[in-house]
Amino acid sequence: MTQDYNANHPQTVSREELRELVRMQLQALLEQQNFQGAKTLLVPVQPVDIAEAIEGLPEAMQAIAFRLLSKDEAIEVYEYLDPIIQQKLIEEFKHQDVLDIVDKMSPDDRARLFDELPAKIVRRLLTQLSPEERQATSLLLGYKPNTAGRIMTPEYISLKEGMTVAQALERIRSVANVTETIYYLYVSDAARRLVGILSLRDLVTAQPDQTIGEIMTRDSVHVYTETDQEVVARIIKDYDFLAVPVVDAERRLVGIVTVDDVIDILEEETTEDIYTLGGVQAGGGNYFQTNLFTVARRRVVWLLVLLITNTATAIVIQNEEEVLEQVVALAAFIPLLIGTGGNVGAQSSTVVIRGLSTNEVQINKFLRVISRETLAGVVLGVMLAVVVTVWAYFLQGNLAVAIAVGVSLFAIAILASFAGSALPFLFRSLKLDPALMSAPFITTAVDVLGVLIYLWTARIILGL
């Protein structure tokens, strides 16, 4: 929020509490139809906080609150809104209202919005954008999704080697208001090929008569239009850049990816990974704003897969029914064993999948990682086996059963650690998503083999 707004609210409340306070006051004023009061309330509030407040309103009030904003403020706020709400507002607005907002958005944010909209609406909006904005947006939409070309902005400052510092500063003054950032400046030749880079600091500390070629850095880090967006994010993170230049196959400078876009990418990729690990299909927009039927559809796929594969566990139990009939107490520990095994496998797969995602773990070092996780499973198995043996004896008073449970848990912990660490590497080598594929297979392997190990161990120890 602005300084004036913060001055009226002591720092005894967090930013989240201030946002909630704005939302509550805004909703109360709208319910009273006090629109002038609502407009006054929003005047000192930052666009990102207004977007948060609008997202928290009942659906019927969201469009009303948005219409209270001035045109310039509405454009800023719109870029921060969740894609689902953006789409709802487009359907609510008059045609010209939509066009004014979309035309003034930055090209990369507009392209991201168009990715979420139905193709029919995108085609209609594209034809009515100004020629410059239509060309910029069409350029971005022409690249593959999730690549540097798709998320870059063509709004950057390009200089020439022969320019003096004074000429460069004059150019920056003339175009600064229509560029994404002025802190990094890019130098290109007559064919628009990237030849160097310099920071605004380098420029303002140089002598006015020095040329750009004298002060620029020629060995610049850049990415290509086809570079995956996760790689772009990692480069900006590793080098602590505010932006990275994007070039095409001929090394022509076509745009830049800025750090604010990278933050969005990292949040999006992390959310997708977490959803995938949980067996939920990732989708655009806020999960909690999504239709309930869509939510169910995203969850049901892997649940059905697990339902079918887990019938194998039932088959194993059915085939070993005579063991359970002779020692009924064994059945009580099956959920404990497969549940613990599943948790151990999930822990191993989580650290390996995260390591693969962040490049902390290289696929050519899979043997070292699998060995390490398997040894961790041995250590965990010993600790858990001791505890569960004592607990099982306390519950059943049968030492043989308790030992069978403890030995089985030791073996299951090793199996789960091995499967949890090995399967992500296997699926990555097959060009499949480790996060998506590992969970059901780990669960199935641990459940089926765990029950089999348990009942065979019980046969041996109990002499059945």
Coordinates of C-alpha atoms in Angstrom, one line a residue:
M1 CA 0.0 0.0 0.0
T2 CA 1.1 3.6 -0.3
Q3 CA 2.8 5.5 2.4
D4 CA -0.3 7.5 3.2
Y5 CA -2.3 4.4 3.7
N6 CA 0.3 2.8 5.9
A7 CA 0.6 6.0 7.9
N8 CA -3.0 5.6 9.0
H9 CA -2.5 2.0 10.1
P10 CA 0.2 1.3 12.7
Q11 CA 2.6 -1.6 12.0
T12 CA 0.8 -3.7 14.6
V13 CA -1.1 -5.6 11.8
S14 CA 0.4 -7.7 9.0
R15 CA -0.1 -7.0 5.3
E16 CA -2.5 -10.0 5.1
E17 CA -4.6 -8.4 7.9
L18 CA -4.6 -5.1 6.0
R19 CA -5.8 -6.8 2.8
E20 CA -8.5 -8.5 4.7
L21 CA -9.5 -5.3 6.3
V22 CA -9.8 -3.6 2.9
R23 CA -11.8 -6.5 1.6
M24 CA -14.3 -6.4 4.5
Q25 CA -14.7 -2.7 4.3
L26 CA -15.1 -2.8 0.6
Q27 CA -17.8 -5.5 0.8
A28 CA -19.6 -3.6 3.5
L29 CA -19.7 -0.4 1.5
L30 CA -20.9 -2.3 -1.7
E31 CA -23.6 -4.0 0.3
Q32 CA -24.8 -0.5 1.4
Q33 CA -24.5 0.7 -2.2
N34 CA -22.1 3.4 -1.0
F35 CA -20.1 3.4 -4.2
Q36 CA -18.5 6.8 -3.5
G37 CA -17.2 5.5 -0.2
A38 CA -15.9 2.4 -1.8
K39 CA -14.0 4.5 -4.4
T40 CA -12.5 6.6 -1.7
L41 CA -11.4 3.5 0.3
L42 CA -9.5 2.2 -2.7
V43 CA -7.7 5.4 -3.6
P44 CA -4.6 4.9 -1.4
V45 CA -4.5 1.1 -1.9
Q46 CA -1.9 -0.5 -4.2
P47 CA -3.1 -2.4 -7.3
V48 CA -2.0 -5.8 -6.1
D49 CA -3.9 -5.3 -2.8
I50 CA -7.0 -4.2 -4.7
A51 CA -6.8 -7.3 -6.8
E52 CA -6.6 -9.4 -3.6
A53 CA -9.6 -7.6 -2.2
I54 CA -11.7 -8.1 -5.4
E55 CA -10.8 -11.8 -5.5
G56 CA -12.1 -12.2 -1.9
L57 CA -15.5 -10.6 -2.7
P58 CA -18.7 -12.6 -3.5
E59 CA -18.8 -13.2 -7.3
A60 CA -21.7 -10.8 -7.9
M61 CA -19.7 -7.9 -6.4
Q62 CA -16.4 -8.4 -8.2
A63 CA -17.4 -6.7 -11.4
I64 CA -19.1 -3.8 -9.5
A65 CA -15.9 -3.2 -7.5
F66 CA -13.7 -3.3 -10.6
R67 CA -15.9 -0.7 -12.3
L68 CA -15.2 1.7 -9.5
L69 CA -11.6 2.0 -10.6
S70 CA -10.2 4.6 -12.9
K71 CA -9.1 3.3 -16.4
D72 CA -5.4 3.5 -15.6
E73 CA -5.8 1.8 -12.2
A74 CA -8.1 -0.8 -13.7
I75 CA -5.5 -1.8 -16.2
E76 CA -2.9 -2.3 -13.4
V77 CA -5.3 -4.2 -11.2
Y78 CA -6.5 -6.4 -14.0
E79 CA -3.0 -7.8 -14.5
Y80 CA -2.8 -9.0 -10.9
L81 CA -6.2 -10.8 -10.9
D82 CA -6.6 -14.6 -11.1
P83 CA -7.1 -15.7 -14.7
I84 CA -10.6 -17.2 -13.9
I85 CA -11.7 -13.8 -12.5
Q86 CA -10.2 -12.0 -15.5
Q87 CA -12.3 -14.2 -17.8
K88 CA -15.5 -13.6 -15.8
L89 CA -14.9 -9.8 -15.9
I90 CA -14.4 -10.0 -19.7
E91 CA -17.8 -11.6 -20.0
E92 CA -19.3 -8.9 -17.8
F93 CA -17.8 -5.8 -19.4
K94 CA -19.1 -3.9 -22.4
H95 CA -17.1 -4.5 -25.5
Q96 CA -15.2 -1.2 -25.5
D97 CA -14.3 -1.5 -21.7
V98 CA -12.6 -4.9 -22.4
L99 CA -10.7 -3.5 -25.4
D100 CA -9.4 -0.5 -23.5
I101 CA -8.0 -2.7 -20.7
V102 CA -6.6 -5.5 -22.9
D103 CA -5.0 -3.0 -25.3
K104 CA -3.1 -1.3 -22.5
M105 CA -1.8 -4.5 -20.9
S106 CA 1.9 -5.4 -21.3
P107 CA 2.3 -8.0 -24.2
D108 CA 3.5 -10.8 -22.0
D109 CA 0.6 -10.4 -19.5
R110 CA -1.8 -10.2 -22.5
A111 CA -0.5 -13.4 -24.0
R112 CA -0.8 -15.1 -20.6
L113 CA -4.5 -13.9 -20.4
F114 CA -5.2 -15.1 -24.0
D115 CA -3.8 -18.6 -23.1
E116 CA -6.7 -18.9 -20.6
L117 CA -9.5 -17.4 -22.7
P118 CA -11.6 -19.4 -25.3
A119 CA -10.2 -19.2 -28.8
K120 CA -13.3 -17.4 -30.1
I121 CA -12.8 -14.5 -27.7
V122 CA -9.0 -14.4 -28.4
R123 CA -9.6 -14.1 -32.1
R124 CA -12.1 -11.3 -31.6
L125 CA -9.9 -9.3 -29.3
L126 CA -6.8 -9.8 -31.4
T127 CA -8.5 -8.3 -34.5
Q128 CA -9.5 -5.1 -32.6
L129 CA -6.2 -4.4 -30.8
S130 CA -4.0 -1.5 -32.1
P131 CA -1.7 -2.7 -34.9
E132 CA 1.4 -2.5 -32.7
E133 CA -0.2 -4.4 -29.8
R134 CA -1.6 -7.0 -32.2
Q135 CA 1.8 -7.6 -33.7
A136 CA 3.5 -7.9 -30.3
T137 CA 0.9 -10.3 -29.0
S138 CA 0.8 -12.4 -32.1
L139 CA 4.6 -12.7 -31.9
L140 CA 4.4 -14.1 -28.4
L141 CA 1.4 -16.4 -29.1
G142 CA 3.4 -17.8 -32.1
Y143 CA 5.9 -19.5 -29.7
K144 CA 5.3 -22.7 -27.9
P145 CA 3.7 -22.5 -24.4
N146 CA 6.1 -22.6 -21.4
T147 CA 9.1 -21.3 -23.4
A148 CA 11.0 -18.1 -23.2
G149 CA 9.4 -16.8 -26.4
R150 CA 5.9 -17.1 -24.9
I151 CA 6.7 -15.4 -21.6
M152 CA 9.0 -12.6 -22.8
T153 CA 8.1 -9.0 -23.4
P154 CA 9.2 -7.2 -26.5
E155 CA 9.3 -3.9 -24.6
Y156 CA 13.0 -3.3 -23.9
I157 CA 15.6 -0.7 -24.6
S158 CA 18.1 -1.4 -27.4
L159 CA 21.2 0.7 -28.0
K160 CA 23.9 0.7 -30.7
E161 CA 27.7 0.4 -30.1
G162 CA 28.4 3.8 -31.7
M163 CA 26.1 5.8 -29.5
T164 CA 27.6 8.0 -26.9
V165 CA 26.5 7.9 -23.2
A166 CA 24.7 11.2 -23.6
Q167 CA 22.8 9.9 -26.7
A168 CA 21.9 6.7 -24.9
L169 CA 20.5 8.6 -21.9
E170 CA 18.4 10.8 -24.2
R171 CA 17.0 7.7 -25.9
I172 CA 16.2 6.1 -22.5
R173 CA 14.3 9.3 -21.5
S174 CA 12.2 9.1 -24.7
V175 CA 11.2 5.5 -24.4
A176 CA 11.3 4.7 -20.7
N177 CA 7.6 5.0 -20.2
V178 CA 6.8 2.3 -22.7
T179 CA 9.4 -0.3 -21.7
E180 CA 9.2 -3.0 -19.1
T181 CA 12.5 -2.1 -17.4
I182 CA 15.3 0.4 -17.9
Y183 CA 17.8 -1.2 -15.4
Y184 CA 19.4 -3.4 -18.1
L185 CA 20.2 -2.0 -21.5
Y186 CA 20.8 -4.3 -24.5
V187 CA 23.2 -3.5 -27.4
S188 CA 22.5 -4.8 -30.9
D189 CA 24.1 -4.4 -34.3
A190 CA 22.5 -3.4 -37.6
A191 CA 21.0 -6.9 -38.0
R192 CA 19.5 -6.7 -34.5
R193 CA 21.9 -9.4 -33.2
L194 CA 22.7 -9.1 -29.5
V195 CA 26.3 -8.0 -29.1
G196 CA 26.4 -6.8 -25.5
I197 CA 24.7 -5.6 -22.4
L198 CA 25.2 -2.9 -19.8
S199 CA 23.4 -1.8 -16.7
L200 CA 21.9 1.7 -16.0
R201 CA 24.5 2.1 -13.3
D202 CA 27.3 1.5 -15.9
L203 CA 25.7 4.1 -18.1
V204 CA 25.2 6.9 -15.6
T205 CA 28.7 6.5 -14.1
A206 CA 30.4 6.7 -17.5
Q207 CA 31.6 9.9 -19.1
P208 CA 29.1 11.6 -21.5
D209 CA 31.4 11.3 -24.5
Q210 CA 32.2 7.6 -24.1
T211 CA 30.6 5.2 -26.5
I212 CA 28.4 2.3 -25.6
G213 CA 30.9 -0.1 -27.2
E214 CA 33.5 1.0 -24.7
I215 CA 31.5 0.3 -21.5
M216 CA 29.3 -2.6 -22.4
T217 CA 29.9 -6.2 -21.5
R218 CA 30.2 -8.4 -24.6
D219 CA 30.0 -11.8 -23.0
S220 CA 26.3 -11.6 -22.1
V221 CA 24.2 -14.4 -20.7
H222 CA 21.1 -15.0 -22.9
V223 CA 18.4 -17.6 -23.7
Y224 CA 16.7 -18.6 -26.9
T225 CA 13.1 -18.3 -27.7
E226 CA 12.6 -22.1 -27.5
T227 CA 14.3 -22.3 -24.0
D228 CA 12.0 -23.9 -21.4
Q229 CA 10.6 -21.4 -18.9
E230 CA 12.0 -23.3 -16.0
V231 CA 15.5 -23.0 -17.4
V232 CA 15.0 -19.3 -17.8
A233 CA 13.8 -19.0 -14.2
R234 CA 16.8 -20.9 -13.0
I235 CA 19.2 -18.7 -15.0
I236 CA 17.7 -15.5 -13.5
K237 CA 17.8 -17.0 -10.1
D238 CA 21.4 -18.3 -10.4
Y239 CA 22.8 -15.1 -11.8
D240 CA 20.6 -12.7 -9.7
F241 CA 19.4 -10.9 -12.8
L242 CA 16.5 -8.5 -13.0
A243 CA 16.0 -9.6 -16.6
V244 CA 17.6 -11.9 -19.2
P245 CA 17.6 -11.2 -23.0
V246 CA 15.9 -13.6 -25.4
V247 CA 17.3 -14.2 -28.9
D248 CA 16.1 -16.2 -31.8
A249 CA 18.0 -18.9 -33.7
E250 CA 20.0 -16.2 -35.6
R251 CA 20.9 -14.5 -32.3
R252 CA 18.6 -11.6 -33.1
L253 CA 17.3 -9.8 -29.9
V254 CA 13.5 -10.3 -29.8
G255 CA 12.6 -9.6 -26.1
I256 CA 13.5 -10.0 -22.4
V257 CA 12.2 -12.0 -19.5
T258 CA 12.0 -10.0 -16.3
V259 CA 12.3 -11.2 -12.7
D260 CA 8.6 -10.6 -11.9
D261 CA 7.6 -13.1 -14.7
V262 CA 10.1 -15.6 -13.2
I263 CA 8.4 -15.3 -9.8
D264 CA 5.1 -16.1 -11.5
I265 CA 6.8 -19.1 -13.3
L266 CA 8.3 -20.5 -10.1
E267 CA 5.0 -20.2 -8.3
E268 CA 3.2 -21.9 -11.2
E269 CA 5.7 -24.7 -11.6
T270 CA 5.8 -25.3 -7.8
T271 CA 2.0 -25.4 -7.6
E272 CA 1.9 -27.8 -10.6
D273 CA 4.4 -30.1 -9.0
I274 CA 2.6 -30.2 -5.6
Y275 CA -0.7 -30.9 -7.3
T276 CA 0.9 -33.6 -9.4
L277 CA 2.5 -35.3 -6.4
G278 CA -1.0 -35.3 -4.8
G279 CA -2.5 -36.9 -7.9
V280 CA -4.4 -33.8 -8.9
Q281 CA -4.2 -32.6 -12.5
A282 CA -2.9 -29.1 -12.6
G283 CA -5.0 -26.4 -14.3
G284 CA -4.8 -22.7 -14.9
G285 CA -6.1 -20.3 -12.4
N286 CA -6.9 -20.4 -8.7
Y287 CA -7.9 -24.0 -7.6
F288 CA -10.4 -22.6 -5.1
Q289 CA -12.1 -20.5 -7.7
T290 CA -12.6 -23.5 -10.0
N291 CA -15.9 -25.2 -10.6
L292 CA -16.6 -28.2 -8.3
F293 CA -17.1 -30.6 -11.3
T294 CA -13.8 -29.5 -12.8
V295 CA -12.2 -30.1 -9.4
A296 CA -13.6 -33.6 -9.2
R297 CA -12.6 -34.4 -12.8
R298 CA -9.0 -33.4 -12.0
R299 CA -8.9 -35.7 -9.0
V300 CA -10.7 -38.7 -10.2
V301 CA -8.2 -40.0 -12.8
W302 CA -5.5 -41.1 -10.5
L303 CA -8.0 -42.2 -7.8
L304 CA -9.4 -44.6 -10.4
V305 CA -5.9 -45.8 -11.4
L306 CA -5.1 -46.4 -7.7
L307 CA -8.5 -48.1 -7.2
I308 CA -7.8 -50.6 -10.0
T309 CA -4.1 -51.2 -9.1
N310 CA -4.9 -51.8 -5.5
T311 CA -7.1 -54.7 -6.3
A312 CA -3.7 -56.5 -6.6
T313 CA -3.4 -56.1 -2.8
A314 CA -6.8 -57.7 -2.4
I315 CA -5.7 -60.6 -4.6
V316 CA -2.6 -61.2 -2.5
I317 CA -4.6 -61.2 0.7
Q318 CA -7.1 -63.6 -0.8
N319 CA -4.3 -66.0 -1.9
E320 CA -2.8 -66.0 1.6
E321 CA -6.2 -66.2 3.4
E322 CA -5.3 -69.4 5.2
V323 CA -2.5 -67.7 7.1
L324 CA -4.8 -64.9 8.3
E325 CA -7.4 -67.5 9.3
Q326 CA -4.9 -69.3 11.5
V327 CA -3.5 -66.2 13.1
V328 CA -6.3 -63.5 12.9
A329 CA -4.1 -61.0 14.8
L330 CA -1.9 -60.7 11.7
A331 CA -4.7 -58.8 9.8
A332 CA -4.7 -56.0 12.3
F333 CA -1.3 -54.8 11.3
I334 CA -1.7 -54.8 7.5
P335 CA -2.9 -51.1 7.4
L336 CA 0.0 -50.1 9.7
L337 CA 2.6 -51.7 7.4
I338 CA 1.4 -50.5 4.1
G339 CA 0.6 -47.1 5.4
T340 CA 4.1 -46.7 6.9
G341 CA 5.7 -48.1 3.7
G342 CA 3.7 -45.6 1.6
N343 CA 4.9 -42.7 3.8
V344 CA 8.6 -43.8 3.5
G345 CA 8.3 -44.2 -0.3
A346 CA 6.6 -40.8 -0.5
Q347 CA 9.5 -39.2 1.4
S348 CA 12.1 -40.7 -0.8
S349 CA 10.3 -39.8 -4.0
T350 CA 9.6 -36.2 -2.9
V351 CA 13.3 -35.4 -2.3
V352 CA 14.4 -37.1 -5.5
I353 CA 11.7 -35.4 -7.6
R354 CA 12.5 -32.0 -6.1
G355 CA 16.2 -32.6 -6.7
L356 CA 15.5 -33.5 -10.4
S357 CA 13.3 -30.4 -10.7
T358 CA 16.0 -28.0 -9.3
N359 CA 18.9 -29.8 -11.0
E360 CA 20.4 -30.6 -7.6
V361 CA 20.3 -34.2 -8.7
Q362 CA 21.6 -35.3 -12.1
I363 CA 20.1 -38.3 -13.8
N364 CA 23.5 -39.7 -14.6
K365 CA 24.2 -40.0 -10.8
F366 CA 21.1 -42.1 -10.1
L367 CA 23.1 -45.0 -8.6
R368 CA 24.5 -42.8 -5.9
V369 CA 21.1 -41.3 -5.0
I370 CA 19.3 -44.6 -5.0
S371 CA 22.1 -46.2 -2.9
R372 CA 21.9 -43.3 -0.4
E373 CA 18.1 -43.5 -0.1
T374 CA 18.1 -47.3 0.2
L375 CA 20.7 -47.0 3.1
A376 CA 18.4 -44.4 4.6
G377 CA 15.6 -46.9 4.4
V378 CA 17.8 -49.5 6.2
V379 CA 18.4 -47.0 9.1
L380 CA 14.7 -46.0 9.2
G381 CA 13.7 -49.7 9.0
V382 CA 15.8 -50.6 12.1
M383 CA 14.3 -47.7 14.1
L384 CA 10.7 -48.3 13.1
A385 CA 11.0 -52.1 13.4
V386 CA 12.2 -51.8 17.0
V387 CA 9.3 -49.5 17.9
V388 CA 6.6 -51.5 16.1
T389 CA 7.8 -54.8 17.6
V390 CA 7.4 -53.5 21.1
W391 CA 4.1 -51.9 20.3
A392 CA 2.7 -55.0 18.5
Y393 CA 3.7 -57.2 21.5
F394 CA 2.0 -54.7 23.9
L395 CA -1.2 -54.9 21.8
Q396 CA -1.4 -58.6 21.1
G397 CA 0.8 -60.2 23.7
N398 CA 2.2 -62.6 21.0
L399 CA 6.0 -62.4 20.6
A400 CA 6.0 -64.3 17.3
V401 CA 3.4 -62.0 15.7
A402 CA 5.3 -58.9 17.0
I403 CA 8.6 -60.2 15.5
A404 CA 6.9 -60.9 12.2
V405 CA 5.5 -57.3 12.1
G406 CA 8.9 -55.8 13.0
V407 CA 10.9 -57.8 10.5
S408 CA 8.3 -57.1 7.8
L409 CA 8.4 -53.4 8.5
F410 CA 12.2 -53.4 8.2
A411 CA 12.0 -55.0 4.8
I412 CA 9.1 -52.8 3.6
A413 CA 11.0 -49.6 4.6
I414 CA 14.0 -50.7 2.5
L415 CA 11.7 -51.6 -0.4
A416 CA 9.8 -48.3 -0.2
S417 CA 13.0 -46.2 -0.1
F418 CA 14.3 -48.1 -3.1
A419 CA 11.1 -47.7 -5.1
G420 CA 10.6 -44.1 -4.1
S421 CA 14.1 -43.1 -5.2
A422 CA 14.4 -45.3 -8.3
L423 CA 11.0 -44.8 -10.0
P424 CA 11.4 -41.0 -10.6
F425 CA 14.7 -41.7 -12.4
L426 CA 13.1 -44.4 -14.4
F427 CA 10.2 -42.2 -15.6
R428 CA 12.5 -39.2 -16.3
S429 CA 14.6 -41.5 -18.5
L430 CA 11.4 -42.5 -20.4
K431 CA 10.6 -38.8 -20.9
L432 CA 7.6 -39.0 -18.5
D433 CA 6.8 -36.7 -15.7
P434 CA 8.3 -38.2 -12.5
A435 CA 5.9 -36.4 -10.2
L436 CA 2.9 -37.6 -12.2
M437 CA 3.9 -41.2 -12.7
S438 CA 5.7 -42.1 -9.5
A439 CA 3.0 -41.8 -6.9
P440 CA 0.6 -44.5 -8.1
F441 CA 3.4 -46.9 -8.9
I442 CA 5.1 -46.4 -5.6
T443 CA 1.8 -46.9 -3.8
T444 CA 1.1 -50.1 -5.8
A445 CA 4.6 -51.6 -5.3
V446 CA 4.6 -50.9 -1.6
D447 CA 1.1 -52.1 -1.0
V448 CA 1.3 -55.3 -3.0
L449 CA 4.9 -56.4 -2.2
G450 CA 4.5 -55.1 1.4
V451 CA 1.6 -57.4 2.1
L452 CA 3.3 -60.3 0.3
I453 CA 6.5 -59.8 2.4
Y454 CA 4.5 -59.6 5.6
L455 CA 2.5 -62.7 5.0
W456 CA 5.5 -64.8 3.8
T457 CA 7.5 -63.6 6.8
A458 CA 4.6 -64.6 9.1
R459 CA 4.6 -68.0 7.5
I460 CA 8.3 -68.5 8.2
I461 CA 8.3 -67.1 11.8
L462 CA 5.1 -68.7 12.8
G463 CA 5.8 -72.0 11.1
L464 CA 2.6 -72.0 9.2

